[in-house]
Amino acid sequence: MINDFKRINEIENINVEIVGKDYIPVHRGNYNILSGAGGVGKSLIALKMLIHFLEEKPNEQAVAIFSEDTRTQIEERVASIVKYMRITSEEVFKRTFFKTLDNDDGRVFAMKDGRNCIEDYEYFSSFVVNARIHKIGFIILDPLERFHTGLSENDEGDMKFLVTSIFQRLAKETGTAIVVLHHTAKGDKSGARGSGVITNKGRVAYNVRRNTVTDKDSGLEVNRDGWETSVLLTTIKDNHYVSRYCNAINLFDGKLELPISIEPRVVEVEYEM
Amino acid sequence: MKCNLSYLQVPHEQGMTKLKDAMWITAEPLYKQVQVEFENLNRMFMSDFRQISPFDYYSGIKKQENWRNENQNLIILDIDSGLSIEDAKKEFGQYTYFMYTTKSHQVDKKGVTCDRYRIVLPAVSIPTGDVYFEYMRTLEAVYPFIDTQVNNKTGAFLGNADGEYWYNNGELFSLANFRPITKVSAPVSKQYRQVEPRHDLPIDQIKQSLDQETVSQIVESCGFEVNRNFKFKFRADERTPSASISKDGLVKDFGSDLSTDIIGFVQETKGLDFKDAVGYVASFINISFGGAA
């Protein structure tokens, strides 16, 4: 008879490492998601998360695949972000491997073959081995649809393959914190677009949206007074309650001015426990 | 830095011009374990009378059951196509290596003339025992230009007295970075079916007459290009071949659940029924029967 019933003291504790505690925390060795409408500022926030990671882990490096941004945009953003930090632009560029709109080869991890989802094992293996060789600790994949072809975002099976067989496996094989950026429909406040698997399988899922209120007279969504350049960061899923480390909460009761872009924005963090 | 390896030396007095010839007449070819300074690897490899292995063999006899790698500190990569020497120098530029051209370097082989060479990498974190080959499978996936046929327990490498060679100094290659990466298990599909035995047709006779080369010809006749490692691209959008022909003539595609014998393969790709597919295959091995195409 197989007996796998365990008392609590017989269970080995898996150490959960959280990185980015001084900004927006995420799990290491797992897949995390940052969703939001196009143009809301997800890439900026992700880039700042990456730079905070580099400052936190001086012996590690990072990979950022921003397939919707140019090299020049990224250089400008990095210069803007590091103004308020100890780390320099030079160090960020020295310790980060970028793929941008300028050098993106379009190679994907997962594709459809008939009705089946399959992986590009050669590309996946190369990515993993390179991450191990270069001591990568943080990976940004922006956006989610860049890393598959032919899979349906609304199909639970397809997204389960992409999230568990590719993203979670990539995080486990490399021991990195993976932040995947994903679009929501414009104005959508409910979370990530497509199948619920995309959010549910993430260890931590954040949503970013503009900080607006409904105008009583016109019924339109308008910027909240005094928060014209802000975004609202919401935790959609946070099993281990890592967002308690979020700098915004610790310093200002959920509201903190964080210069995260060329035009400084304000990040407000809400809880949905 | 001392490099551990084994080598088979053919006595010069036997007057053989090729090691392969000499091995036939050597009653008990014995591999010797040696340590060679990295800087002297050219003296070991640049000889026509040596066969070299990064492994040890118990009693000096190169057999699977005699294989040992407790002392292994070299990885030898055989590259026959797909990466020029100049590109290899960039790809492996961060590592310490010794590289030499083989006898078939820039020689026409099956209509292909290209750089053919070996890279000898002093390495660390080499796992001992059979798990070593699991690491090598990852390495082969990451570097698809490596000849995979020699990465086994009895794989050994011929020297080349006339070759060119190069040294590079860098960090030591770590095999730990190539620890096995799990593969996504193949999805279940009902798209392909196994061929059921049909005893009114000379199936057994046909199967006995088929070898890997003949199956390769049949696959090519179905419109696929089979390479010298008996691999081919089953789908048009593939970058590297995902399908292969096994030694016993079975066709397997790792990108789908296709795993069939050549008759089933002909059925699928040419849209023939079973009897016509048997006839088609039979025509390649000069077996005729009533229903032969």
Coordinates of C-alpha atoms in Angstrom, one line a residue:
Chain A
M1 CA 0.0 0.0 0.0
I2 CA 1.3 3.5 -0.9
N3 CA 1.0 5.7 2.1
D4 CA 1.6 9.4 1.2
F5 CA -0.4 10.8 4.0
K6 CA 1.9 13.3 5.8
R7 CA 1.7 15.0 9.2
I8 CA 2.6 18.7 9.0
N9 CA 5.9 18.2 10.7
E10 CA 6.9 15.5 8.1
I11 CA 6.6 17.9 5.2
E12 CA 9.7 19.5 3.9
N13 CA 9.3 23.3 3.7
I14 CA 10.0 24.7 0.2
N15 CA 11.7 27.9 0.6
V16 CA 9.9 30.6 -1.3
E17 CA 12.3 33.4 -2.4
I18 CA 10.8 36.7 -3.1
V19 CA 12.7 39.3 -5.1
G20 CA 12.0 43.0 -5.6
K21 CA 10.9 43.6 -2.0
D22 CA 11.9 47.3 -2.2
Y23 CA 9.5 47.9 -5.2
I24 CA 7.1 45.3 -6.5
P25 CA 7.8 41.9 -5.2
V26 CA 7.6 38.6 -7.2
H27 CA 8.4 35.0 -6.7
R28 CA 11.7 33.5 -7.8
G29 CA 11.6 30.1 -9.5
N30 CA 8.1 30.8 -10.7
Y31 CA 6.0 32.6 -13.2
N32 CA 4.5 36.0 -12.3
I33 CA 2.2 38.1 -14.4
L34 CA 1.7 41.8 -14.9
S35 CA -1.4 42.6 -17.0
G36 CA -2.8 45.9 -18.2
A37 CA -4.2 47.7 -21.2
G38 CA -1.8 48.6 -24.0
G39 CA 0.0 51.9 -23.3
V40 CA -0.8 52.0 -19.6
G41 CA 2.9 51.6 -18.6
K42 CA 3.5 47.9 -18.0
S43 CA 6.8 47.9 -19.7
L44 CA 8.0 50.8 -17.6
I45 CA 7.0 49.1 -14.4
A46 CA 8.6 45.8 -15.5
L47 CA 11.8 47.6 -16.4
K48 CA 11.9 49.3 -13.0
M49 CA 11.3 45.9 -11.3
L50 CA 14.3 44.5 -13.3
I51 CA 16.5 47.4 -12.3
H52 CA 15.5 47.0 -8.6
F53 CA 16.4 43.3 -8.9
L54 CA 19.9 44.2 -10.3
E55 CA 20.4 46.5 -7.4
E56 CA 19.2 43.9 -4.9
K57 CA 21.4 41.1 -6.4
P58 CA 24.7 42.6 -7.5
N59 CA 26.1 39.2 -8.6
E60 CA 23.3 38.3 -10.9
Q61 CA 22.1 39.4 -14.4
A62 CA 18.8 39.7 -16.1
V63 CA 17.1 39.2 -19.5
A64 CA 14.5 41.5 -20.9
I65 CA 12.6 40.8 -24.1
F66 CA 10.6 43.9 -24.9
S67 CA 9.3 43.1 -28.4
E68 CA 7.2 46.2 -28.6
D69 CA 9.8 48.8 -27.7
T70 CA 12.9 50.1 -29.4
R71 CA 16.4 50.2 -28.1
T72 CA 16.2 54.0 -27.9
Q73 CA 13.1 53.9 -25.9
I74 CA 14.6 51.5 -23.4
E75 CA 17.8 53.5 -23.1
E76 CA 15.7 56.6 -22.3
R77 CA 13.6 54.8 -19.8
V78 CA 16.6 53.3 -18.0
A79 CA 18.2 56.7 -17.8
S80 CA 15.0 58.1 -16.3
I81 CA 14.6 55.4 -13.7
V82 CA 18.2 55.2 -12.5
K83 CA 18.2 59.0 -11.6
Y84 CA 16.5 58.0 -8.4
M85 CA 18.6 54.9 -7.6
R86 CA 22.1 54.0 -6.7
I87 CA 22.7 51.8 -9.8
T88 CA 23.9 53.4 -13.0
S89 CA 22.7 53.1 -16.6
E90 CA 26.0 51.6 -17.5
E91 CA 25.7 48.8 -14.9
V92 CA 22.1 48.1 -16.0
F93 CA 23.2 47.7 -19.6
K94 CA 26.2 45.6 -18.6
R95 CA 24.2 43.2 -16.6
T96 CA 21.1 42.9 -18.8
F97 CA 20.6 41.0 -22.1
F98 CA 18.0 42.8 -24.2
K99 CA 15.9 41.8 -27.1
T100 CA 14.0 44.8 -28.5
L101 CA 12.0 45.6 -31.6
D102 CA 15.3 46.2 -33.3
N103 CA 16.8 42.7 -32.8
D104 CA 13.8 40.5 -32.2
D105 CA 14.0 37.3 -34.3
G106 CA 10.4 36.3 -33.5
R107 CA 11.4 32.8 -32.4
V108 CA 8.7 31.4 -30.1
F109 CA 8.6 28.7 -27.4
A110 CA 5.3 27.1 -28.2
M111 CA 3.3 26.6 -31.4
K112 CA 0.3 24.6 -32.7
D113 CA 0.7 21.4 -34.7
G114 CA -2.7 20.4 -35.8
R115 CA -4.7 20.3 -32.6
N116 CA -1.7 19.8 -30.4
C117 CA 0.5 22.3 -28.7
I118 CA 4.2 21.6 -29.2
E119 CA 7.4 23.3 -28.0
D120 CA 10.5 24.4 -29.8
Y121 CA 12.8 22.3 -27.6
E122 CA 16.0 23.5 -29.2
Y123 CA 15.0 27.2 -28.5
F124 CA 13.8 26.4 -25.0
S125 CA 16.9 24.4 -24.1
S126 CA 19.2 27.1 -25.5
F127 CA 17.3 29.7 -23.5
V128 CA 17.6 27.7 -20.3
V129 CA 21.3 26.9 -20.7
N130 CA 22.2 30.5 -21.6
A131 CA 20.3 31.6 -18.5
R132 CA 22.3 29.2 -16.4
I133 CA 25.6 30.2 -18.0
H134 CA 25.0 33.9 -17.5
K135 CA 23.7 33.6 -14.0
I136 CA 20.3 35.1 -14.9
G137 CA 18.0 35.8 -12.0
F138 CA 15.2 37.9 -13.5
I139 CA 13.5 37.5 -16.9
I140 CA 10.9 39.9 -18.5
L141 CA 8.8 38.5 -21.3
D142 CA 6.8 41.2 -23.0
P143 CA 4.2 40.5 -24.1
L144 CA 2.8 37.0 -23.6
E145 CA 1.6 36.6 -27.2
R146 CA 5.1 37.2 -28.5
F147 CA 6.2 33.7 -27.2
H148 CA 3.7 31.5 -28.9
T149 CA 2.2 31.2 -32.4
G150 CA -1.2 29.7 -33.2
L151 CA -2.3 29.1 -29.6
S152 CA -5.6 30.5 -28.6
E153 CA -5.5 32.8 -25.5
N154 CA -9.1 31.9 -24.9
D155 CA -8.5 28.2 -24.9
E156 CA -7.8 26.8 -21.4
G157 CA -5.8 23.8 -22.8
D158 CA -3.6 26.0 -25.0
M159 CA -2.9 28.5 -22.2
K160 CA -2.3 25.8 -19.7
F161 CA 0.4 24.4 -22.0
L162 CA 2.0 27.8 -22.5
V163 CA 1.9 28.8 -18.8
T164 CA 2.8 25.4 -17.2
S165 CA 4.9 23.7 -19.8
I166 CA 6.8 26.8 -20.9
F167 CA 6.7 29.7 -18.4
Q168 CA 6.6 27.7 -15.2
R169 CA 9.1 25.2 -16.5
L170 CA 11.4 27.9 -17.7
A171 CA 11.3 29.5 -14.2
K172 CA 12.0 26.2 -12.5
E173 CA 14.8 25.1 -14.9
T174 CA 16.6 28.5 -14.6
G175 CA 15.7 29.4 -11.0
T176 CA 14.7 32.8 -12.1
A177 CA 11.8 35.2 -11.4
I178 CA 9.8 35.4 -14.6
V179 CA 7.5 38.4 -15.2
V180 CA 5.2 38.0 -18.2
L181 CA 3.5 41.1 -19.4
H182 CA 0.0 40.6 -20.9
H183 CA -2.6 42.9 -22.4
T184 CA -6.1 43.4 -21.2
A185 CA -8.8 44.9 -23.3
K186 CA -8.8 48.7 -23.1
G187 CA -10.6 49.8 -20.0
D188 CA -10.9 46.3 -18.7
K189 CA -10.5 46.2 -14.9
S190 CA -11.1 42.5 -14.4
G191 CA -7.6 41.2 -15.0
A192 CA -5.7 39.6 -17.8
R193 CA -7.2 39.0 -21.2
G194 CA -8.1 35.5 -22.3
S195 CA -8.3 32.3 -20.3
G196 CA -8.3 32.5 -16.6
V197 CA -5.4 30.1 -16.6
I198 CA -3.1 32.9 -17.5
T199 CA -3.7 34.6 -14.2
N200 CA -4.6 31.6 -12.0
K201 CA -1.3 29.8 -12.7
G202 CA 0.8 32.9 -11.9
R203 CA 2.4 32.8 -8.5
V204 CA 1.7 36.5 -8.2
A205 CA -0.6 38.4 -10.6
Y206 CA -0.7 42.1 -10.8
N207 CA -2.9 44.3 -12.9
V208 CA -2.0 47.9 -13.9
R209 CA -4.6 50.4 -14.9
R210 CA -5.0 54.1 -15.2
N211 CA -6.1 55.9 -12.0
T212 CA -9.5 57.2 -13.1
V213 CA -12.9 57.9 -11.7
T214 CA -16.3 58.2 -13.4
D215 CA -17.3 61.8 -14.0
K216 CA -20.8 62.2 -12.5
D217 CA -21.9 64.7 -15.2
S218 CA -20.6 63.1 -18.3
G219 CA -20.4 59.4 -17.2
L220 CA -16.9 59.2 -18.7
E221 CA -13.8 57.8 -17.1
V222 CA -11.5 60.8 -16.2
N223 CA -8.3 61.0 -14.3
R224 CA -8.6 61.4 -10.6
D225 CA -7.8 64.9 -9.4
G226 CA -4.1 65.1 -8.6
W227 CA -3.4 61.7 -10.1
E228 CA -3.2 62.6 -13.7
T229 CA 0.0 60.7 -14.3
S230 CA -0.7 57.8 -12.1
V231 CA -1.5 54.1 -12.5
L232 CA -3.2 51.8 -10.1
L233 CA -1.5 48.5 -9.3
T234 CA -3.8 45.8 -8.1
T235 CA -3.0 42.3 -6.9
I236 CA -5.2 39.8 -8.6
K237 CA -3.6 36.8 -7.2
D238 CA -1.1 36.6 -4.3
N239 CA -1.2 33.3 -2.5
H240 CA 1.9 33.9 -0.4
Y241 CA 0.9 37.5 0.3
V242 CA 4.2 38.8 -1.1
S243 CA 2.6 42.2 -1.8
R244 CA 3.0 43.0 1.9
Y245 CA 6.6 43.8 1.0
C246 CA 5.6 46.2 -1.6
N247 CA 7.4 49.5 -1.0
A248 CA 4.3 51.5 -1.8
I249 CA 2.4 50.0 1.1
N250 CA 5.1 50.2 3.6
L251 CA 5.8 53.9 3.0
F252 CA 2.5 55.5 2.4
D253 CA -0.5 53.5 3.3
G254 CA -1.0 52.2 -0.2
K255 CA -0.3 55.5 -2.0
L256 CA 3.2 56.5 -2.9
E257 CA 4.7 58.7 -5.6
L258 CA 7.1 56.6 -7.5
P259 CA 9.0 58.2 -10.4
I260 CA 8.7 55.2 -12.7
S261 CA 8.7 56.9 -16.1
I262 CA 10.0 59.8 -18.0
E263 CA 6.8 61.5 -16.9
P264 CA 6.7 60.5 -13.3
R265 CA 3.6 58.4 -12.5
V266 CA 2.1 57.5 -9.2
V267 CA 1.6 54.0 -8.2
E268 CA -1.2 53.1 -5.9
V269 CA -1.5 49.6 -4.6
E270 CA -4.8 48.0 -3.7
Y271 CA -5.4 44.7 -2.1
E272 CA -8.0 42.2 -3.2
M273 CA -7.5 39.5 -0.6
Chain B
M1 CA 46.2 21.7 -16.5
K2 CA 46.3 17.9 -17.0
C3 CA 43.7 16.3 -19.3
N4 CA 42.6 12.7 -18.7
L5 CA 42.0 10.6 -21.7
S6 CA 42.5 7.1 -23.2
Y7 CA 44.0 6.3 -26.5
L8 CA 44.7 3.4 -28.8
Q9 CA 48.1 3.5 -30.5
V10 CA 48.7 1.4 -33.5
P11 CA 52.3 0.1 -33.8
H12 CA 54.0 1.8 -36.7
E13 CA 56.0 -1.3 -37.5
Q14 CA 52.8 -2.9 -38.8
G15 CA 53.1 -0.6 -41.7
M16 CA 49.4 0.3 -41.8
T17 CA 48.5 3.5 -43.4
K18 CA 45.2 3.8 -41.6
L19 CA 44.2 3.2 -38.1
K20 CA 41.0 1.6 -39.2
D21 CA 42.9 -1.0 -41.2
A22 CA 45.3 -1.7 -38.4
M23 CA 42.5 -2.3 -35.9
W24 CA 41.4 -5.3 -37.9
I25 CA 44.6 -7.1 -37.4
T26 CA 45.3 -6.1 -33.8
A27 CA 44.2 -9.0 -31.7
E28 CA 43.5 -7.1 -28.5
P29 CA 43.5 -3.3 -29.1
L30 CA 44.1 -1.9 -25.7
Y31 CA 43.4 1.7 -24.7
K32 CA 45.9 3.3 -22.4
Q33 CA 44.9 5.9 -19.8
V34 CA 47.1 9.0 -19.8
Q35 CA 47.3 12.5 -18.5
V36 CA 48.3 15.1 -21.1
E37 CA 49.1 18.7 -20.4
F38 CA 46.5 20.9 -22.1
E39 CA 49.2 22.6 -24.1
N40 CA 50.4 19.3 -25.5
L41 CA 47.0 18.1 -26.7
N42 CA 48.1 18.7 -30.3
R43 CA 50.8 16.1 -29.8
M44 CA 48.2 13.6 -28.9
F45 CA 45.5 14.4 -31.5
M46 CA 47.7 15.3 -34.5
S47 CA 48.5 11.7 -35.4
D48 CA 47.0 9.3 -37.9
F49 CA 47.8 6.3 -35.6
R50 CA 45.7 7.2 -32.6
Q51 CA 42.1 6.8 -31.6
I52 CA 41.3 8.9 -28.6
S53 CA 38.5 8.8 -26.0
P54 CA 37.7 11.1 -23.1
F55 CA 36.7 8.0 -21.1
D56 CA 38.5 5.1 -19.3
Y57 CA 37.9 1.5 -20.3
Y58 CA 38.4 -1.3 -17.7
S59 CA 41.2 -3.6 -18.9
G60 CA 41.8 -1.2 -21.8
I61 CA 39.2 -2.9 -23.9
K62 CA 36.7 -0.5 -25.4
K63 CA 33.3 -2.0 -24.7
Q64 CA 30.2 -0.6 -23.2
E65 CA 30.5 -2.7 -20.0
N66 CA 34.1 -1.5 -19.5
W67 CA 33.2 2.2 -19.7
R68 CA 34.1 4.5 -16.9
N69 CA 34.1 8.3 -16.6
E70 CA 35.1 9.0 -13.0
N71 CA 38.3 10.7 -14.2
Q72 CA 36.8 12.5 -17.2
N73 CA 37.7 16.1 -17.5
L74 CA 37.3 16.6 -21.3
I75 CA 34.3 17.0 -23.5
I76 CA 35.0 16.3 -27.2
L77 CA 32.5 17.7 -29.8
D78 CA 32.6 16.4 -33.3
I79 CA 31.3 18.9 -35.8
D80 CA 30.6 17.8 -39.4
S81 CA 28.4 20.5 -40.7
G82 CA 26.3 23.4 -39.7
L83 CA 28.9 25.6 -38.0
S84 CA 32.1 27.0 -39.7
I85 CA 35.3 27.1 -37.8
E86 CA 35.2 30.9 -37.6
D87 CA 31.7 30.8 -36.1
A88 CA 32.8 28.0 -33.6
K89 CA 35.6 30.2 -32.4
K90 CA 33.0 32.9 -31.6
E91 CA 30.5 30.4 -30.1
F92 CA 33.1 28.9 -27.8
G93 CA 35.3 31.9 -27.5
Q94 CA 34.7 32.3 -23.8
Y95 CA 36.0 28.8 -23.0
T96 CA 39.4 27.1 -23.0
Y97 CA 39.6 24.7 -25.9
F98 CA 41.8 22.9 -28.4
M99 CA 40.3 22.6 -31.9
Y100 CA 41.6 20.5 -34.8
T101 CA 40.4 19.7 -38.3
T102 CA 39.6 16.1 -39.2
K103 CA 40.5 14.1 -42.3
S104 CA 37.2 15.0 -43.9
H105 CA 37.7 18.8 -43.4
Q106 CA 36.7 20.6 -46.7
V107 CA 36.4 17.2 -48.4
D108 CA 33.4 16.4 -50.5
K109 CA 31.1 14.0 -48.6
K110 CA 27.8 13.1 -50.1
G111 CA 28.0 16.3 -52.2
V112 CA 28.8 18.5 -49.1
T113 CA 32.1 20.3 -48.7
C114 CA 32.4 22.2 -45.4
D115 CA 34.5 22.7 -42.3
R116 CA 34.8 19.4 -40.3
Y117 CA 36.6 19.6 -37.0
R118 CA 36.6 18.7 -33.3
I119 CA 36.5 20.9 -30.2
V120 CA 38.2 19.5 -27.1
L121 CA 36.9 21.3 -24.1
P122 CA 38.5 20.9 -20.6
A123 CA 35.4 20.8 -18.5
V124 CA 34.2 20.8 -14.9
S125 CA 31.1 19.4 -13.1
I126 CA 31.0 16.3 -15.3
P127 CA 28.6 13.9 -13.7
T128 CA 29.8 10.3 -13.4
G129 CA 27.9 7.3 -14.7
D130 CA 25.1 7.0 -17.2
V131 CA 23.6 10.4 -16.2
Y132 CA 26.5 11.9 -18.1
F133 CA 24.7 11.1 -21.4
E134 CA 21.5 12.9 -20.2
Y135 CA 23.6 16.0 -19.9
M136 CA 25.0 15.4 -23.4
R137 CA 21.5 15.1 -24.8
T138 CA 20.8 18.7 -23.5
L139 CA 24.1 19.8 -25.0
E140 CA 23.1 18.3 -28.4
A141 CA 19.8 20.1 -28.2
V142 CA 21.5 23.4 -27.6
Y143 CA 24.3 22.8 -30.1
P144 CA 22.4 21.0 -33.0
F145 CA 25.5 21.1 -35.2
I146 CA 27.2 18.4 -33.0
D147 CA 27.5 14.9 -34.5
T148 CA 25.4 12.9 -32.0
Q149 CA 26.5 9.5 -33.2
V150 CA 29.8 9.6 -31.4
N151 CA 28.4 10.7 -28.0
N152 CA 28.1 7.2 -26.6
K153 CA 30.1 4.9 -24.4
T154 CA 32.3 3.6 -27.2
G155 CA 32.6 6.7 -29.2
A156 CA 36.2 7.6 -29.9
F157 CA 37.9 10.1 -32.2
L158 CA 40.6 9.6 -34.8
G159 CA 43.6 11.9 -34.8
N160 CA 44.8 13.7 -37.9
A161 CA 48.5 14.3 -38.6
D162 CA 47.8 16.7 -41.4
G163 CA 45.2 18.8 -39.7
E164 CA 45.2 22.4 -38.6
Y165 CA 44.8 23.2 -34.9
W166 CA 44.1 26.1 -32.6
Y167 CA 44.2 26.7 -28.9
N168 CA 42.0 29.2 -26.9
N169 CA 42.3 30.2 -23.3
G170 CA 39.2 31.2 -21.3
E171 CA 37.0 29.8 -18.6
L172 CA 36.5 26.1 -18.1
F173 CA 33.4 24.7 -19.8
S174 CA 30.8 23.7 -17.1
L175 CA 28.6 20.7 -17.9
A176 CA 26.4 21.7 -14.9
N177 CA 24.7 24.3 -17.1
F178 CA 23.5 21.4 -19.3
R179 CA 21.8 19.4 -16.6
P180 CA 18.8 17.6 -18.1
I181 CA 15.9 19.8 -19.1
T182 CA 12.6 18.0 -19.0
K183 CA 10.8 17.5 -22.3
V184 CA 7.1 18.2 -22.6
S185 CA 5.5 14.8 -23.0
A186 CA 4.0 14.3 -26.4
P187 CA 0.3 14.9 -26.6
V188 CA -2.1 12.1 -27.2
S189 CA -3.6 12.2 -30.7
K190 CA -5.6 9.8 -32.8
Q191 CA -4.2 11.2 -36.0
Y192 CA -1.9 8.2 -36.7
R193 CA -2.5 4.6 -36.3
Q194 CA -0.3 1.5 -36.0
V195 CA -0.3 -0.8 -38.9
E196 CA -2.1 -4.1 -38.1
P197 CA -0.3 -7.3 -39.4
R198 CA -1.9 -8.6 -42.5
H199 CA -0.7 -12.2 -43.2
D200 CA -2.0 -12.5 -46.7
L201 CA 0.7 -10.1 -47.8
P202 CA 4.5 -10.7 -47.6
I203 CA 4.9 -8.3 -44.7
D204 CA 7.4 -10.4 -42.8
Q205 CA 9.5 -10.9 -45.9
I206 CA 9.4 -7.1 -46.7
K207 CA 10.3 -6.1 -43.1
Q208 CA 13.2 -8.5 -43.0
S209 CA 14.6 -7.0 -46.2
L210 CA 14.4 -3.4 -45.0
D211 CA 17.4 -1.6 -43.6
Q212 CA 17.8 2.0 -42.4
E213 CA 19.2 3.0 -45.8
T214 CA 16.3 1.5 -47.8
V215 CA 13.8 3.1 -45.5
S216 CA 15.6 6.4 -46.0
Q217 CA 15.2 6.0 -49.8
I218 CA 11.5 5.4 -49.4
V219 CA 11.1 8.4 -47.1
E220 CA 12.9 10.5 -49.7
S221 CA 10.6 9.2 -52.4
C222 CA 7.7 10.5 -50.4
G223 CA 9.2 14.0 -50.8
F224 CA 11.3 14.4 -47.6
E225 CA 15.0 15.2 -47.5
V226 CA 16.8 12.7 -45.2
N227 CA 20.2 13.8 -43.9
R228 CA 23.1 11.5 -43.2
N229 CA 22.0 11.0 -39.6
F230 CA 18.8 9.6 -41.0
K231 CA 16.8 12.6 -39.7
F232 CA 14.4 14.7 -41.7
K233 CA 12.0 17.6 -41.5
F234 CA 8.5 16.2 -41.2
R235 CA 6.8 19.6 -41.3
A236 CA 7.7 22.5 -43.7
D237 CA 8.1 25.1 -41.0
E238 CA 10.7 23.2 -39.0
R239 CA 14.1 24.7 -38.4
T240 CA 15.8 21.5 -37.5
P241 CA 14.7 17.9 -38.4
S242 CA 12.3 16.5 -35.8
A243 CA 11.7 13.1 -37.4
S244 CA 14.2 10.2 -37.6
I245 CA 14.6 6.7 -38.9
S246 CA 15.7 4.2 -36.4
K247 CA 18.2 1.4 -37.0
D248 CA 15.3 -1.1 -37.3
G249 CA 13.5 1.1 -39.8
L250 CA 10.8 2.7 -37.7
V251 CA 9.9 6.3 -38.4
K252 CA 9.4 8.6 -35.4
D253 CA 8.6 12.3 -35.3
F254 CA 9.4 13.9 -32.0
G255 CA 7.2 16.9 -32.8
S256 CA 4.0 14.8 -33.0
D257 CA 3.0 11.3 -32.0
L258 CA 4.0 9.8 -35.3
S259 CA 5.7 6.5 -34.7
T260 CA 5.2 3.9 -37.3
D261 CA 6.9 1.5 -39.7
I262 CA 7.6 2.6 -43.2
I263 CA 4.3 1.0 -44.5
G264 CA 2.3 3.2 -42.2
F265 CA 4.4 6.2 -43.1
V266 CA 3.8 5.7 -46.8
Q267 CA 0.0 5.3 -46.1
E268 CA 0.0 8.6 -44.2
T269 CA 2.1 10.7 -46.6
K270 CA 1.0 9.3 -50.0
G271 CA -2.6 8.7 -49.0
L272 CA -2.5 5.0 -50.1
D273 CA -4.5 2.2 -48.6
F274 CA -2.6 -0.6 -46.8
K275 CA -2.2 -3.0 -49.7
D276 CA -1.0 -0.3 -52.1
A277 CA 1.4 1.0 -49.4
V278 CA 2.9 -2.5 -49.0
G279 CA 3.2 -2.8 -52.8
Y280 CA 5.0 0.6 -52.9
V281 CA 7.5 -0.4 -50.2
A282 CA 8.0 -3.8 -51.8
S283 CA 9.0 -2.2 -55.1
F284 CA 12.1 -0.8 -53.4
I285 CA 13.4 -4.2 -52.4
N286 CA 12.4 -6.1 -55.6
I287 CA 9.7 -8.2 -53.9
S288 CA 6.7 -8.7 -56.1
F289 CA 3.2 -10.0 -55.2
G290 CA -0.3 -9.8 -56.7
G291 CA -1.1 -6.4 -55.4
A292 CA 2.3 -4.7 -55.9
A293 CA 2.2 -1.2 -57.3

